[in-house]
Amino acid sequence: MSDNELGRFLRERREATTPAEVGLPTGPRRRTPGLRRGEVATLAGVSVDYLTRLEQGRDQHPSPEVLNALATALRFSRADRENLRWLGKAASGVMCPAGHMPATEVRPTVRALLSRLEPGPAVVLNRLGDVLAATSGYDALFRPVGLFDGRRHNILRFVMVDPRARNAYPDWDRVAEGHIAQLKSEVRRGDPHAVELAGDLTVLVGAEFTDRMAAPGGFPERSGVELLAHPEVGLLRLAFEVLDLPDADEQRLIVHLPADEATRVALDRLSGRRPGALRAV
């Protein structure tokens, strides 16, 4: 990788974007291919000098907020945003933040507890929302909607980035706000890994994420009912309880139960269980 991949990427995308694509008049004959720096700077709310320094590699530490503004101005796709965030991290030389690493494994006793919860859906998450372990019942619920695709299984990333999440959660706004509230609590504590994740989502998602992060208040729900539109068994009403495991590197155990009889029947059918294996609450 060259010393200025980020600047080259921004310049190439600027020059490949037409005024019409960003809602600007085409005007008379243009000597500059695509957009002028001044046009992009105005759309993104940054100075022309700063954009010039970024493109020339004289500034390689743009904030996630600046990258999001440029991605929004240039109408980046999700893939473009992912590439931009990676290049921004590489340019600044900070691919992995310092500080206490989030847990990546669960204790044997926690795994034993999960096995006792079968056939019910239950999952253990670390403080960032990474899935560390889950029951087969949880897998049967969330694998078909896309949560376990890809290399990193993070529930907040799935909810905010994967377009399938909006189909999976009929009350997507409430679900998103709940998971963002959990991230907020970690950011307020100064967790650098949570700050890094917030930076990723700032660039990948934009205003739908940053507006919720900036909103006052908001606490993670500890119990409630969540709707899930499952592609195989239809709409489910799932009661959930969140149990903290403070001695297990800030992990959370989330247990789901059917909230009505129709959901109980659907869950039994989904995993081929005997009728009545799960009771509705």
mmCIF file of N, CA, C and O in Angstrom, residues 170-245:
data_model
loop_
_atom_site.group_PDB
_atom_site.id
_atom_site.type_symbol
_atom_site.label_atom_id
_atom_site.label_comp_id
_atom_site.label_asym_id
_atom_site.label_seq_id
_atom_site.Cartn_x
_atom_site.Cartn_y
_atom_site.Cartn_z
ATOM 1 N N PRO A 170 -39.367 -5.682 12.342
ATOM 2 C CA PRO A 170 -40.437 -4.724 12.010
ATOM 3 C C PRO A 170 -40.348 -3.435 12.825
ATOM 4 O O PRO A 170 -40.722 -2.374 12.338
ATOM 5 N N ASP A 171 -39.841 -3.537 14.072
ATOM 6 C CA ASP A 171 -39.633 -2.330 14.888
ATOM 7 C C ASP A 171 -38.140 -1.974 14.906
ATOM 8 O O ASP A 171 -37.530 -1.813 15.955
ATOM 9 N N TRP A 172 -37.606 -1.810 13.684
ATOM 10 C CA TRP A 172 -36.166 -1.607 13.531
ATOM 11 C C TRP A 172 -35.666 -0.400 14.318
ATOM 12 O O TRP A 172 -34.603 -0.455 14.925
ATOM 13 N N ASP A 173 -36.396 0.694 14.308
ATOM 14 C CA ASP A 173 -35.951 1.900 15.004
ATOM 15 C C ASP A 173 -35.718 1.628 16.485
ATOM 16 O O ASP A 173 -34.708 2.048 17.050
ATOM 17 N N ARG A 174 -36.653 0.957 17.114
ATOM 18 C CA ARG A 174 -36.520 0.661 18.536
ATOM 19 C C ARG A 174 -35.327 -0.271 18.786
ATOM 20 O O ARG A 174 -34.566 -0.080 19.730
ATOM 21 N N VAL A 175 -35.174 -1.289 17.933
ATOM 22 C CA VAL A 175 -34.055 -2.222 18.096
ATOM 23 C C VAL A 175 -32.728 -1.488 17.926
ATOM 24 O O VAL A 175 -31.794 -1.670 18.714
ATOM 25 N N ALA A 176 -32.640 -0.639 16.908
ATOM 26 C CA ALA A 176 -31.402 0.112 16.664
ATOM 27 C C ALA A 176 -31.078 1.014 17.842
ATOM 28 O O ALA A 176 -29.930 1.067 18.303
ATOM 29 N N GLU A 177 -32.059 1.725 18.347
ATOM 30 C CA GLU A 177 -31.821 2.625 19.469
ATOM 31 C C GLU A 177 -31.379 1.871 20.712
ATOM 32 O O GLU A 177 -30.531 2.344 21.470
ATOM 33 N N GLY A 178 -31.925 0.674 20.917
ATOM 34 C CA GLY A 178 -31.515 -0.120 22.071
ATOM 35 C C GLY A 178 -30.064 -0.539 22.000
ATOM 36 O O GLY A 178 -29.320 -0.441 22.990
ATOM 37 N N HIS A 179 -29.633 -1.009 20.840
ATOM 38 C CA HIS A 179 -28.237 -1.436 20.699
ATOM 39 C C HIS A 179 -27.287 -0.240 20.722
ATOM 40 O O HIS A 179 -26.177 -0.337 21.264
ATOM 41 N N ILE A 180 -27.699 0.874 20.150
ATOM 42 C CA ILE A 180 -26.856 2.065 20.185
ATOM 43 C C ILE A 180 -26.732 2.579 21.613
ATOM 44 O O ILE A 180 -25.669 3.071 22.020
ATOM 45 N N ALA A 181 -27.793 2.455 22.399
ATOM 46 C CA ALA A 181 -27.721 2.873 23.802
ATOM 47 C C ALA A 181 -26.654 2.077 24.549
ATOM 48 O O ALA A 181 -25.930 2.616 25.395
ATOM 49 N N GLN A 182 -26.520 0.796 24.221
ATOM 50 C CA GLN A 182 -25.481 -0.022 24.847
ATOM 51 C C GLN A 182 -24.096 0.485 24.446
ATOM 52 O O GLN A 182 -23.195 0.591 25.276
ATOM 53 N N LEU A 183 -23.925 0.806 23.169
ATOM 54 C CA LEU A 183 -22.642 1.333 22.712
ATOM 55 C C LEU A 183 -22.353 2.675 23.363
ATOM 56 O O LEU A 183 -21.214 2.949 23.760
ATOM 57 N N LYS A 184 -23.367 3.531 23.482
ATOM 58 C CA LYS A 184 -23.185 4.824 24.128
ATOM 59 C C LYS A 184 -22.617 4.666 25.528
ATOM 60 O O LYS A 184 -21.738 5.429 25.951
ATOM 61 N N SER A 185 -23.153 3.702 26.266
ATOM 62 C CA SER A 185 -22.696 3.521 27.646
ATOM 63 C C SER A 185 -21.220 3.166 27.694
ATOM 64 O O SER A 185 -20.497 3.588 28.601
ATOM 65 N N GLU A 186 -20.747 2.414 26.712
ATOM 66 C CA GLU A 186 -19.327 2.047 26.668
ATOM 67 C C GLU A 186 -18.474 3.240 26.228
ATOM 68 O O GLU A 186 -17.375 3.454 26.732
ATOM 69 N N VAL A 187 -18.995 4.023 25.276
ATOM 70 C CA VAL A 187 -18.258 5.208 24.825
ATOM 71 C C VAL A 187 -18.114 6.198 25.968
ATOM 72 O O VAL A 187 -17.041 6.802 26.166
ATOM 73 N N ARG A 188 -19.170 6.390 26.756
ATOM 74 C CA ARG A 188 -19.113 7.325 27.886
ATOM 75 C C ARG A 188 -18.069 6.894 28.907
ATOM 76 O O ARG A 188 -17.481 7.734 29.597
ATOM 77 N N ARG A 189 -17.852 5.602 29.017
ATOM 78 C CA ARG A 189 -16.852 5.101 29.956
ATOM 79 C C ARG A 189 -15.429 5.269 29.421
ATOM 80 O O ARG A 189 -14.461 4.968 30.111
ATOM 81 N N GLY A 190 -15.298 5.706 28.180
ATOM 82 C CA GLY A 190 -13.976 5.923 27.599
ATOM 83 C C GLY A 190 -13.359 4.690 26.988
ATOM 84 O O GLY A 190 -12.138 4.653 26.777
ATOM 85 N N ASP A 191 -14.157 3.674 26.691
ATOM 86 C CA ASP A 191 -13.634 2.445 26.092
ATOM 87 C C ASP A 191 -13.144 2.740 24.675
ATOM 88 O O ASP A 191 -13.943 3.075 23.797
ATOM 89 N N PRO A 192 -11.849 2.616 24.402
ATOM 90 C CA PRO A 192 -11.345 2.958 23.062
ATOM 91 C C PRO A 192 -11.874 2.035 21.975
ATOM 92 O O PRO A 192 -12.009 2.441 20.821
ATOM 93 N N HIS A 193 -12.185 0.797 22.324
ATOM 94 C CA HIS A 193 -12.727 -0.133 21.331
ATOM 95 C C HIS A 193 -14.153 0.247 20.965
ATOM 96 O O HIS A 193 -14.552 0.123 19.794
ATOM 97 N N ALA A 194 -14.913 0.731 21.925
ATOM 98 C CA ALA A 194 -16.254 1.221 21.637
ATOM 99 C C ALA A 194 -16.183 2.490 20.786
ATOM 100 O O ALA A 194 -16.990 2.674 19.865
ATOM 101 N N VAL A 195 -15.233 3.363 21.089
ATOM 102 C CA VAL A 195 -15.044 4.573 20.287
ATOM 103 C C VAL A 195 -14.682 4.204 18.850
ATOM 104 O O VAL A 195 -15.171 4.813 17.889
ATOM 105 N N GLU A 196 -13.841 3.188 18.695
ATOM 106 C CA GLU A 196 -13.457 2.731 17.351
ATOM 107 C C GLU A 196 -14.660 2.179 16.594
ATOM 108 O O GLU A 196 -14.851 2.465 15.403
ATOM 109 N N LEU A 197 -15.488 1.384 17.283
ATOM 110 C CA LEU A 197 -16.682 0.850 16.640
ATOM 111 C C LEU A 197 -17.627 1.985 16.253
ATOM 112 O O LEU A 197 -18.213 1.973 15.159
ATOM 113 N N ALA A 198 -17.774 2.967 17.124
ATOM 114 C CA ALA A 198 -18.610 4.126 16.800
ATOM 115 C C ALA A 198 -18.059 4.855 15.574
ATOM 116 O O ALA A 198 -18.829 5.331 14.719
ATOM 117 N N GLY A 199 -16.741 4.947 15.465
ATOM 118 C CA GLY A 199 -16.133 5.562 14.291
ATOM 119 C C GLY A 199 -16.418 4.777 13.024
ATOM 120 O O GLY A 199 -16.705 5.359 11.972
ATOM 121 N N ASP A 200 -16.334 3.450 13.121
ATOM 122 C CA ASP A 200 -16.658 2.612 11.968
ATOM 123 C C ASP A 200 -18.081 2.879 11.486
ATOM 124 O O ASP A 200 -18.326 3.088 10.294
ATOM 125 N N LEU A 201 -19.021 2.878 12.419
ATOM 126 C CA LEU A 201 -20.428 3.035 12.046
ATOM 127 C C LEU A 201 -20.731 4.453 11.581
ATOM 128 O O LEU A 201 -21.625 4.659 10.759
ATOM 129 N N THR A 202 -19.978 5.419 12.088
ATOM 130 C CA THR A 202 -20.136 6.793 11.597
ATOM 131 C C THR A 202 -19.863 6.857 10.101
ATOM 132 O O THR A 202 -20.603 7.494 9.340
ATOM 133 N N VAL A 203 -18.806 6.185 9.667
ATOM 134 C CA VAL A 203 -18.446 6.201 8.245
ATOM 135 C C VAL A 203 -19.346 5.273 7.437
ATOM 136 O O VAL A 203 -19.790 5.618 6.341
ATOM 137 N N LEU A 204 -19.643 4.100 7.961
ATOM 138 C CA LEU A 204 -20.403 3.111 7.204
ATOM 139 C C LEU A 204 -21.877 3.463 7.075
ATOM 140 O O LEU A 204 -22.500 3.161 6.059
ATOM 141 N N VAL A 205 -22.437 4.100 8.089
ATOM 142 C CA VAL A 205 -23.888 4.314 8.124
ATOM 143 C C VAL A 205 -24.260 5.776 7.933
ATOM 144 O O VAL A 205 -25.230 6.107 7.258
ATOM 145 N N GLY A 206 -23.505 6.679 8.546
ATOM 146 C CA GLY A 206 -23.804 8.100 8.405
ATOM 147 C C GLY A 206 -24.839 8.586 9.396
ATOM 148 O O GLY A 206 -24.866 8.167 10.555
ATOM 149 N N ALA A 207 -25.727 9.454 8.917
ATOM 150 C CA ALA A 207 -26.627 10.193 9.811
ATOM 151 C C ALA A 207 -27.553 9.297 10.605
ATOM 152 O O ALA A 207 -27.915 9.626 11.746
ATOM 153 N N GLU A 208 -27.978 8.173 10.049
ATOM 154 C CA GLU A 208 -28.879 7.294 10.789
ATOM 155 C C GLU A 208 -28.233 6.790 12.076
ATOM 156 O O GLU A 208 -28.929 6.493 13.049
ATOM 157 N N PHE A 209 -26.927 6.684 12.068
ATOM 158 C CA PHE A 209 -26.207 6.298 13.277
ATOM 159 C C PHE A 209 -25.822 7.511 14.109
ATOM 160 O O PHE A 209 -26.085 7.559 15.318
ATOM 161 N N THR A 210 -25.213 8.513 13.483
ATOM 162 C CA THR A 210 -24.701 9.649 14.248
ATOM 163 C C THR A 210 -25.812 10.440 14.924
ATOM 164 O O THR A 210 -25.625 10.944 16.038
ATOM 165 N N ASP A 211 -26.966 10.543 14.299
ATOM 166 C CA ASP A 211 -28.079 11.259 14.929
ATOM 167 C C ASP A 211 -28.529 10.551 16.198
ATOM 168 O O ASP A 211 -28.847 11.205 17.204
ATOM 169 N N ARG A 212 -28.555 9.244 16.163
ATOM 170 C CA ARG A 212 -28.956 8.490 17.355
ATOM 171 C C ARG A 212 -27.890 8.558 18.438
ATOM 172 O O ARG A 212 -28.202 8.610 19.626
ATOM 173 N N MET A 213 -26.634 8.549 18.034
ATOM 174 C CA MET A 213 -25.555 8.665 19.027
ATOM 175 C C MET A 213 -25.579 10.037 19.698
ATOM 176 O O MET A 213 -25.254 10.166 20.886
ATOM 177 N N ALA A 214 -25.954 11.058 18.948
ATOM 178 C CA ALA A 214 -25.952 12.425 19.483
ATOM 179 C C ALA A 214 -27.192 12.738 20.308
ATOM 180 O O ALA A 214 -27.197 13.708 21.074
ATOM 181 N N ALA A 215 -28.235 11.925 20.170
ATOM 182 C CA ALA A 215 -29.476 12.201 20.897
ATOM 183 C C ALA A 215 -29.253 12.030 22.397
ATOM 184 O O ALA A 215 -28.515 11.141 22.831
ATOM 185 N N PRO A 216 -29.862 12.876 23.216
ATOM 186 C CA PRO A 216 -29.668 12.762 24.663
ATOM 187 C C PRO A 216 -30.385 11.545 25.234
ATOM 188 O O PRO A 216 -31.345 11.032 24.649
ATOM 189 N N GLY A 217 -29.876 11.097 26.390
ATOM 190 C CA GLY A 217 -30.538 10.016 27.117
ATOM 191 C C GLY A 217 -30.407 8.689 26.409
ATOM 192 O O GLY A 217 -29.591 8.482 25.517
ATOM 193 N N GLY A 218 -31.271 7.772 26.818
ATOM 194 C CA GLY A 218 -31.266 6.451 26.213
ATOM 195 C C GLY A 218 -30.477 5.454 27.031
ATOM 196 O O GLY A 218 -29.292 5.659 27.301
ATOM 197 N N PHE A 219 -31.161 4.408 27.472
ATOM 198 C CA PHE A 219 -30.506 3.353 28.232
ATOM 199 C C PHE A 219 -30.856 2.010 27.607
ATOM 200 O O PHE A 219 -31.957 1.834 27.079
ATOM 201 N N PRO A 220 -29.936 1.054 27.653
ATOM 202 C CA PRO A 220 -30.227 -0.262 27.079
ATOM 203 C C PRO A 220 -31.399 -0.915 27.799
ATOM 204 O O PRO A 220 -31.488 -0.873 29.026
ATOM 205 N N GLU A 221 -32.297 -1.509 27.026
ATOM 206 C CA GLU A 221 -33.412 -2.239 27.625
ATOM 207 C C GLU A 221 -32.903 -3.531 28.243
ATOM 208 O O GLU A 221 -32.092 -4.235 27.646
ATOM 209 N N ARG A 222 -33.390 -3.847 29.409
ATOM 210 C CA ARG A 222 -32.978 -5.068 30.095
ATOM 211 C C ARG A 222 -33.999 -6.188 29.914
ATOM 212 O O ARG A 222 -33.700 -7.351 30.167
ATOM 213 N N SER A 223 -35.185 -5.846 29.509
ATOM 214 C CA SER A 223 -36.226 -6.833 29.244
ATOM 215 C C SER A 223 -37.262 -6.196 28.339
ATOM 216 O O SER A 223 -37.314 -4.975 28.188
ATOM 217 N N GLY A 224 -38.083 -7.029 27.725
ATOM 218 C CA GLY A 224 -39.115 -6.502 26.849
ATOM 219 C C GLY A 224 -39.548 -7.553 25.853
ATOM 220 O O GLY A 224 -39.301 -8.754 26.041
ATOM 221 N N VAL A 225 -40.196 -7.102 24.792
ATOM 222 C CA VAL A 225 -40.654 -7.988 23.722
ATOM 223 C C VAL A 225 -40.141 -7.430 22.400
ATOM 224 O O VAL A 225 -40.262 -6.237 22.133
ATOM 225 N N GLU A 226 -39.566 -8.319 21.594
ATOM 226 C CA GLU A 226 -38.971 -7.933 20.320
ATOM 227 C C GLU A 226 -39.671 -8.695 19.204
ATOM 228 O O GLU A 226 -39.915 -9.893 19.316
ATOM 229 N N LEU A 227 -39.989 -7.991 18.126
ATOM 230 C CA LEU A 227 -40.590 -8.629 16.959
ATOM 231 C C LEU A 227 -39.498 -9.070 15.994
ATOM 232 O O LEU A 227 -38.547 -8.328 15.737
ATOM 233 N N LEU A 228 -39.637 -10.271 15.467
ATOM 234 C CA LEU A 228 -38.685 -10.786 14.483
ATOM 235 C C LEU A 228 -39.463 -11.413 13.337
ATOM 236 O O LEU A 228 -40.274 -12.323 13.542
ATOM 237 N N ALA A 229 -39.220 -10.921 12.120
ATOM 238 C CA ALA A 229 -39.847 -11.486 10.926
ATOM 239 C C ALA A 229 -38.931 -12.576 10.381
ATOM 240 O O ALA A 229 -37.960 -12.294 9.674
ATOM 241 N N HIS A 230 -39.244 -13.809 10.727
ATOM 242 C CA HIS A 230 -38.389 -14.934 10.343
ATOM 243 C C HIS A 230 -38.795 -15.443 8.962
ATOM 244 O O HIS A 230 -39.986 -15.632 8.693
ATOM 245 N N PRO A 231 -37.835 -15.670 8.057
ATOM 246 C CA PRO A 231 -38.192 -16.061 6.689
ATOM 247 C C PRO A 231 -38.836 -17.442 6.581
ATOM 248 O O PRO A 231 -39.457 -17.750 5.562
ATOM 249 N N GLU A 232 -38.708 -18.276 7.617
ATOM 250 C CA GLU A 232 -39.250 -19.631 7.540
ATOM 251 C C GLU A 232 -40.540 -19.818 8.321
ATOM 252 O O GLU A 232 -41.412 -20.599 7.910
ATOM 253 N N VAL A 233 -40.683 -19.123 9.451
ATOM 254 C CA VAL A 233 -41.866 -19.356 10.296
ATOM 255 C C VAL A 233 -42.694 -18.103 10.524
ATOM 256 O O VAL A 233 -43.652 -18.116 11.297
ATOM 257 N N GLY A 234 -42.344 -17.000 9.882
ATOM 258 C CA GLY A 234 -43.158 -15.806 9.958
ATOM 259 C C GLY A 234 -42.843 -14.904 11.141
ATOM 260 O O GLY A 234 -41.766 -14.987 11.744
ATOM 261 N N LEU A 235 -43.793 -14.054 11.486
ATOM 262 C CA LEU A 235 -43.593 -13.045 12.521
ATOM 263 C C LEU A 235 -43.617 -13.671 13.904
ATOM 264 O O LEU A 235 -44.551 -14.383 14.260
ATOM 265 N N LEU A 236 -42.572 -13.369 14.691
ATOM 266 C CA LEU A 236 -42.432 -13.905 16.041
ATOM 267 C C LEU A 236 -42.430 -12.767 17.054
ATOM 268 O O LEU A 236 -41.891 -11.693 16.794
ATOM 269 N N ARG A 237 -43.027 -13.022 18.209
ATOM 270 C CA ARG A 237 -42.972 -12.095 19.340
ATOM 271 C C ARG A 237 -42.115 -12.745 20.414
ATOM 272 O O ARG A 237 -42.520 -13.730 21.030
ATOM 273 N N LEU A 238 -40.918 -12.212 20.599
ATOM 274 C CA LEU A 238 -39.931 -12.823 21.483
ATOM 275 C C LEU A 238 -39.716 -11.968 22.726
ATOM 276 O O LEU A 238 -39.268 -10.821 22.630
ATOM 277 N N ALA A 239 -40.041 -12.516 23.881
ATOM 278 C CA ALA A 239 -39.689 -11.858 25.135
ATOM 279 C C ALA A 239 -38.198 -12.058 25.376
ATOM 280 O O ALA A 239 -37.640 -13.108 25.047
ATOM 281 N N PHE A 240 -37.540 -11.042 25.935
ATOM 282 C CA PHE A 240 -36.112 -11.186 26.196
ATOM 283 C C PHE A 240 -35.757 -10.675 27.590
ATOM 284 O O PHE A 240 -36.405 -9.767 28.122
ATOM 285 N N GLU A 241 -34.732 -11.268 28.157
ATOM 286 C CA GLU A 241 -34.145 -10.839 29.424
ATOM 287 C C GLU A 241 -32.643 -10.726 29.223
ATOM 288 O O GLU A 241 -32.018 -11.612 28.624
ATOM 289 N N VAL A 242 -32.055 -9.645 29.706
ATOM 290 C CA VAL A 242 -30.615 -9.423 29.598
ATOM 291 C C VAL A 242 -30.006 -9.581 30.981
ATOM 292 O O VAL A 242 -30.390 -8.895 31.930
ATOM 293 N N LEU A 243 -29.058 -10.494 31.093
ATOM 294 C CA LEU A 243 -28.401 -10.788 32.365
ATOM 295 C C LEU A 243 -26.912 -10.479 32.231
ATOM 296 O O LEU A 243 -26.232 -11.026 31.351
ATOM 297 N N ASP A 244 -26.403 -9.592 33.070
ATOM 298 C CA ASP A 244 -24.982 -9.249 33.036
ATOM 299 C C ASP A 244 -24.151 -10.348 33.693
ATOM 300 O O ASP A 244 -24.561 -10.955 34.687
ATOM 301 N N LEU A 245 -22.973 -10.583 33.110
ATOM 302 C CA LEU A 245 -21.997 -11.517 33.685
ATOM 303 C C LEU A 245 -20.749 -10.707 34.023
ATOM 304 O O LEU A 245 -19.759 -10.729 33.296
#
